PDB file of C-alpha atoms in Angstrom:
ATOM      1  CA  UNK H 886     -13.043  -7.248  -3.026  1.00 91.00           C
ATOM      2  CA  UNK H 887     -10.697  -8.155  -0.410  1.00 96.00           C
ATOM      3  CA  UNK H 888      -7.427  -6.447  -0.060  1.00 97.00           C
ATOM      4  CA  UNK H 889      -4.431  -5.791   2.269  1.00 96.00           C
ATOM      5  CA  UNK H 890      -4.102  -2.219   3.470  1.00 96.00           C
ATOM      6  CA  UNK H 891      -0.296  -0.968   3.627  1.00 94.00           C
ATOM      7  CA  UNK H 892       0.088   1.951   5.934  1.00 92.00           C
ATOM      8  CA  UNK H 893       3.337   3.846   5.952  1.00 87.00           C
ATOM      9  CA  UNK H 894       3.937   5.886   9.219  1.00 82.00           C
ATOM     10  CA  UNK H 895       1.590   6.516  12.162  1.00 81.00           C
ATOM     11  CA  UNK H 896      -1.784   6.504  10.541  1.00 80.00           C
ATOM     12  CA  UNK H 897      -4.989   7.714  11.884  1.00 83.00           C
ATOM     13  CA  UNK H 898      -7.179   5.404   9.418  1.00 87.00           C
ATOM     14  CA  UNK H 899      -6.196   2.219  11.047  1.00 89.00           C
ATOM     15  CA  UNK H 900      -9.940   1.966  12.641  1.00 91.00           C
ATOM     16  CA  UNK H 901     -11.211   2.493   9.075  1.00 95.00           C
ATOM     17  CA  UNK H 902      -9.617  -0.692   8.101  1.00 95.00           C
ATOM     18  CA  UNK H 903     -10.047  -2.536  11.474  1.00 93.00           C
ATOM     19  CA  UNK H 904     -13.923  -2.118  10.769  1.00 94.00           C
ATOM     20  CA  UNK H 905     -13.726  -2.890   6.926  1.00 96.00           C
ATOM     21  CA  UNK H 906     -14.735  -6.853   6.384  1.00 96.00           C
ATOM     22  CA  UNK H 907     -12.859  -6.890   2.813  1.00 97.00           C
ATOM     23  CA  UNK H 908      -9.788  -5.644   4.539  1.00 97.00           C
ATOM     24  CA  UNK H 909      -8.276  -8.857   5.415  1.00 96.00           C
ATOM     25  CA  UNK H 910      -4.832  -7.654   6.446  1.00 96.00           C
ATOM     26  CA  UNK H 911      -3.356  -4.471   7.953  1.00 95.00           C
ATOM     27  CA  UNK H 912       0.429  -3.861   7.472  1.00 92.00           C
ATOM     28  CA  UNK H 913       1.952  -1.087   9.314  1.00 90.00           C
ATOM     29  CA  UNK H 914       5.339   0.087   8.182  1.00 87.00           C
ATOM     30  CA  UNK H 915       6.900   2.035  11.140  1.00 85.00           C
ATOM     31  CA  UNK H 916      10.362   3.463  12.180  1.00 76.00           C
ATOM     32  CA  UNK H 917      12.023   1.521  15.069  1.00 69.00           C
ATOM     33  CA  UNK H 918      11.346   4.407  17.449  1.00 67.00           C
ATOM     34  CA  UNK H 919       7.670   4.321  16.181  1.00 68.00           C
ATOM     35  CA  UNK H 920       7.377   0.776  17.378  1.00 62.00           C
ATOM     36  CA  UNK H 921       8.021   0.983  20.829  1.00 63.00           C
ATOM     37  CA  UNK H 922       4.634   0.112  23.158  1.00 67.00           C
ATOM     38  CA  UNK H 923       2.700  -0.837  19.850  1.00 70.00           C
ATOM     39  CA  UNK H 924       0.224  -3.956  20.314  1.00 72.00           C
ATOM     40  CA  UNK H 925      -1.226  -5.126  17.068  1.00 72.00           C
ATOM     41  CA  UNK H 926      -4.876  -5.830  16.855  1.00 76.00           C
ATOM     42  CA  UNK H 927      -6.509  -8.403  14.856  1.00 85.00           C
ATOM     43  CA  UNK H 928      -5.477  -8.879  11.297  1.00 91.00           C
ATOM     44  CA  UNK H 929      -2.531  -6.207  12.016  1.00 89.00           C
ATOM     45  CA  UNK H 930       1.226  -6.627  11.339  1.00 88.00           C
ATOM     46  CA  UNK H 931       4.150  -4.314  11.843  1.00 85.00           C
ATOM     47  CA  UNK H 932       7.057  -4.218   9.808  1.00 86.00           C
ATOM     48  CA  UNK H 933      10.162  -2.373  10.391  1.00 84.00           C
ATOM     49  CA  UNK H 934      10.563   0.352   7.499  1.00 79.00           C
ATOM     50  CA  UNK H 935      14.125   0.972   6.317  1.00 75.00           C
ATOM     51  CA  UNK H 936      15.719   4.350   5.835  1.00 73.00           C
ATOM     52  CA  UNK H 937      16.415   3.315   2.239  1.00 69.00           C
ATOM     53  CA  UNK H 938      13.230   4.125   0.126  1.00 63.00           C
ATOM     54  CA  UNK H 939      13.649   1.244  -2.259  1.00 64.00           C
ATOM     55  CA  UNK H 940      14.193  -1.188   0.747  1.00 71.00           C
ATOM     56  CA  UNK H 941      11.184   0.172   2.589  1.00 72.00           C
ATOM     57  CA  UNK H 942       8.725  -0.499  -0.272  1.00 76.00           C
ATOM     58  CA  UNK H 943      10.057  -3.913  -0.908  1.00 80.00           C
ATOM     59  CA  UNK H 944       9.786  -4.774   2.773  1.00 82.00           C
ATOM     60  CA  UNK H 945       6.181  -3.618   3.137  1.00 84.00           C
ATOM     61  CA  UNK H 946       5.172  -5.276  -0.116  1.00 86.00           C
ATOM     62  CA  UNK H 947       6.624  -8.672   1.081  1.00 87.00           C
ATOM     63  CA  UNK H 948       3.989  -8.868   3.875  1.00 90.00           C
ATOM     64  CA  UNK H 949       1.133  -8.450   1.630  1.00 93.00           C
ATOM     65  CA  UNK H 950      -0.814 -11.791   1.523  1.00 93.00           C
ATOM     66  CA  UNK H 951      -4.027 -10.423  -0.529  1.00 95.00           C
ATOM     67  CA  UNK H 952      -4.190  -9.997  -4.331  1.00 96.00           C
ATOM     68  CA  UNK H 953      -5.141  -6.709  -4.147  1.00 97.00           C
ATOM     69  CA  UNK H 954      -3.386  -3.842  -1.845  1.00 97.00           C
ATOM     70  CA  UNK H 955      -4.093  -0.305  -0.706  1.00 97.00           C
ATOM     71  CA  UNK H 956      -0.967   1.942  -0.195  1.00 95.00           C
ATOM     72  CA  UNK H 957      -1.879   4.508   2.331  1.00 93.00           C
ATOM     73  CA  UNK H 958       0.340   7.398   3.922  1.00 92.00           C
ATOM     74  CA  UNK H 959      -2.273   9.560   5.181  1.00 92.00           C
ATOM     75  CA  UNK H 960      -5.538   9.656   6.747  1.00 92.00           C
ATOM     76  CA  UNK H 961      -8.583   8.322   4.634  1.00 93.00           C
ATOM     77  CA  UNK H 962     -12.207   8.810   4.690  1.00 94.00           C
ATOM     78  CA  UNK H 963     -14.698   5.745   4.200  1.00 95.00           C
ATOM     79  CA  UNK H 964     -16.227   7.395   0.893  1.00 97.00           C
ATOM     80  CA  UNK H 965     -12.549   7.525  -0.473  1.00 97.00           C
ATOM     81  CA  UNK H 966     -11.967   4.028   0.559  1.00 97.00           C
ATOM     82  CA  UNK H 967     -15.203   2.742  -1.137  1.00 97.00           C
ATOM     83  CA  UNK H 968     -14.317   4.741  -4.292  1.00 97.00           C
ATOM     84  CA  UNK H 969     -11.014   3.293  -4.545  1.00 97.00           C
ATOM     85  CA  UNK H 970     -12.044  -0.062  -3.969  1.00 97.00           C
ATOM     86  CA  UNK H 971     -14.471   0.026  -6.642  1.00 97.00           C
ATOM     87  CA  UNK H 972     -12.061   1.481  -9.159  1.00 97.00           C
ATOM     88  CA  UNK H 973      -9.568  -1.211  -7.852  1.00 97.00           C
ATOM     89  CA  UNK H 974     -11.820  -3.982  -8.677  1.00 96.00           C
ATOM     90  CA  UNK H 975     -12.228  -2.720 -12.210  1.00 96.00           C
ATOM     91  CA  UNK H 976      -8.594  -1.503 -12.820  1.00 97.00           C
ATOM     92  CA  UNK H 977      -5.128  -2.820 -11.338  1.00 97.00           C
ATOM     93  CA  UNK H 978      -3.420   0.626 -10.790  1.00 97.00           C
ATOM     94  CA  UNK H 979      -5.009   3.073  -9.306  1.00 97.00           C
ATOM     95  CA  UNK H 980      -3.537   6.612  -7.974  1.00 97.00           C
ATOM     96  CA  UNK H 981      -5.254   9.063  -6.088  1.00 97.00           C
ATOM     97  CA  UNK H 982      -2.352  11.066  -5.096  1.00 95.00           C
ATOM     98  CA  UNK H 983       1.348  10.515  -3.845  1.00 92.00           C
ATOM     99  CA  UNK H 984      -0.051   9.383  -0.379  1.00 94.00           C
ATOM    100  CA  UNK H 985      -3.002   7.235  -1.766  1.00 95.00           C
ATOM    101  CA  UNK H 986      -2.703   4.470  -4.220  1.00 96.00           C
ATOM    102  CA  UNK H 987      -4.054   1.079  -4.974  1.00 97.00           C
ATOM    103  CA  UNK H 988      -2.771  -1.972  -6.740  1.00 96.00           C
ATOM    104  CA  UNK H 989      -3.169  -5.408  -8.062  1.00 96.00           C
ATOM    105  CA  UNK H 990      -0.305  -6.766  -5.674  1.00 95.00           C
ATOM    106  CA  UNK H 991       1.310  -9.206  -8.792  1.00 94.00           C
ATOM    107  CA  UNK H 992       1.400  -5.920 -11.053  1.00 95.00           C
ATOM    108  CA  UNK H 993       3.674  -3.661  -8.394  1.00 93.00           C
ATOM    109  CA  UNK H 994       5.255  -6.764  -7.357  1.00 92.00           C
ATOM    110  CA  UNK H 995       6.662  -7.554 -10.778  1.00 92.00           C
ATOM    111  CA  UNK H 996       7.395  -3.718 -11.749  1.00 91.00           C
ATOM    112  CA  UNK H 997       9.608  -3.900  -8.243  1.00 87.00           C
ATOM    113  CA  UNK H 998      11.445  -6.861  -9.434  1.00 86.00           C
ATOM    114  CA  UNK H 999      11.944  -5.284 -12.880  1.00 89.00           C
ATOM    115  CA  UNK H1000      13.572  -2.466 -10.759  1.00 86.00           C
ATOM    116  CA  UNK H1001      15.867  -4.582  -9.157  1.00 81.00           C
ATOM    117  CA  UNK H1002      17.117  -6.450 -12.295  1.00 85.00           C
ATOM    118  CA  UNK H1003      17.447  -2.977 -14.066  1.00 85.00           C
ATOM    119  CA  UNK H1004      19.030  -1.256 -11.294  1.00 82.00           C
ATOM    120  CA  UNK H1005      16.276   1.569 -11.350  1.00 83.00           C
ATOM    121  CA  UNK H1006      15.916   3.949  -8.450  1.00 81.00           C
ATOM    122  CA  UNK H1007      12.516   3.538  -7.159  1.00 81.00           C
ATOM    123  CA  UNK H1008      11.060   5.356  -4.364  1.00 81.00           C
ATOM    124  CA  UNK H1009       7.269   4.991  -4.904  1.00 85.00           C
ATOM    125  CA  UNK H1010       5.094   2.094  -6.117  1.00 87.00           C
ATOM    126  CA  UNK H1011       3.210   4.341  -8.301  1.00 90.00           C
ATOM    127  CA  UNK H1012       6.682   5.407 -10.120  1.00 88.00           C
ATOM    128  CA  UNK H1013       7.466   1.284 -10.357  1.00 89.00           C
ATOM    129  CA  UNK H1014       4.313   0.743 -12.069  1.00 92.00           C
ATOM    130  CA  UNK H1015       4.176   3.973 -14.251  1.00 89.00           C
ATOM    131  CA  UNK H1016       7.718   3.399 -15.530  1.00 86.00           C
ATOM    132  CA  UNK H1017       8.107  -0.306 -15.387  1.00 87.00           C
ATOM    133  CA  UNK H1018       4.739  -1.766 -16.169  1.00 85.00           C
ATOM    134  CA  UNK H1019       2.824  -2.021 -19.204  1.00 84.00           C
ATOM    135  CA  UNK H1020      -0.551  -0.626 -17.336  1.00 87.00           C
ATOM    136  CA  UNK H1021      -0.809   3.066 -16.789  1.00 91.00           C
ATOM    137  CA  UNK H1022      -1.931   4.365 -13.673  1.00 93.00           C
ATOM    138  CA  UNK H1023      -5.554   5.533 -13.369  1.00 95.00           C
ATOM    139  CA  UNK H1024      -5.936   8.590 -11.788  1.00 96.00           C
ATOM    140  CA  UNK H1025      -9.016   9.636  -9.817  1.00 93.00           C
TER     141      UNK H1025
END
């Protein structure tokens, strides 16, 4: 299963995603001061993160090019990555914890679009899917 990794902040898992042949894109959302002197590696892209939660969510997701996206805010181990990829190949909305989630990109983009149209205050992808999607989160 091919996917994009969407990382928020400096993340120690970048090497894990660089080495994973299924990860075709790594998007790292960073504050301006975190972007100083960074050089992108292959399949990497940097996105400037906004201080406004909803804008940060939208900007990161707009950079995703794959049908599946893993959203990561903490270090991941390879065994957990394999488990999440397996679960995501079978179900479109996976929740491990508030810092590790995975989605069908179209599902989460649709939910964010509904949030904009409905003026909902959304501060996480999982909240958008849970409140606005017809697909419940699968907690692992």
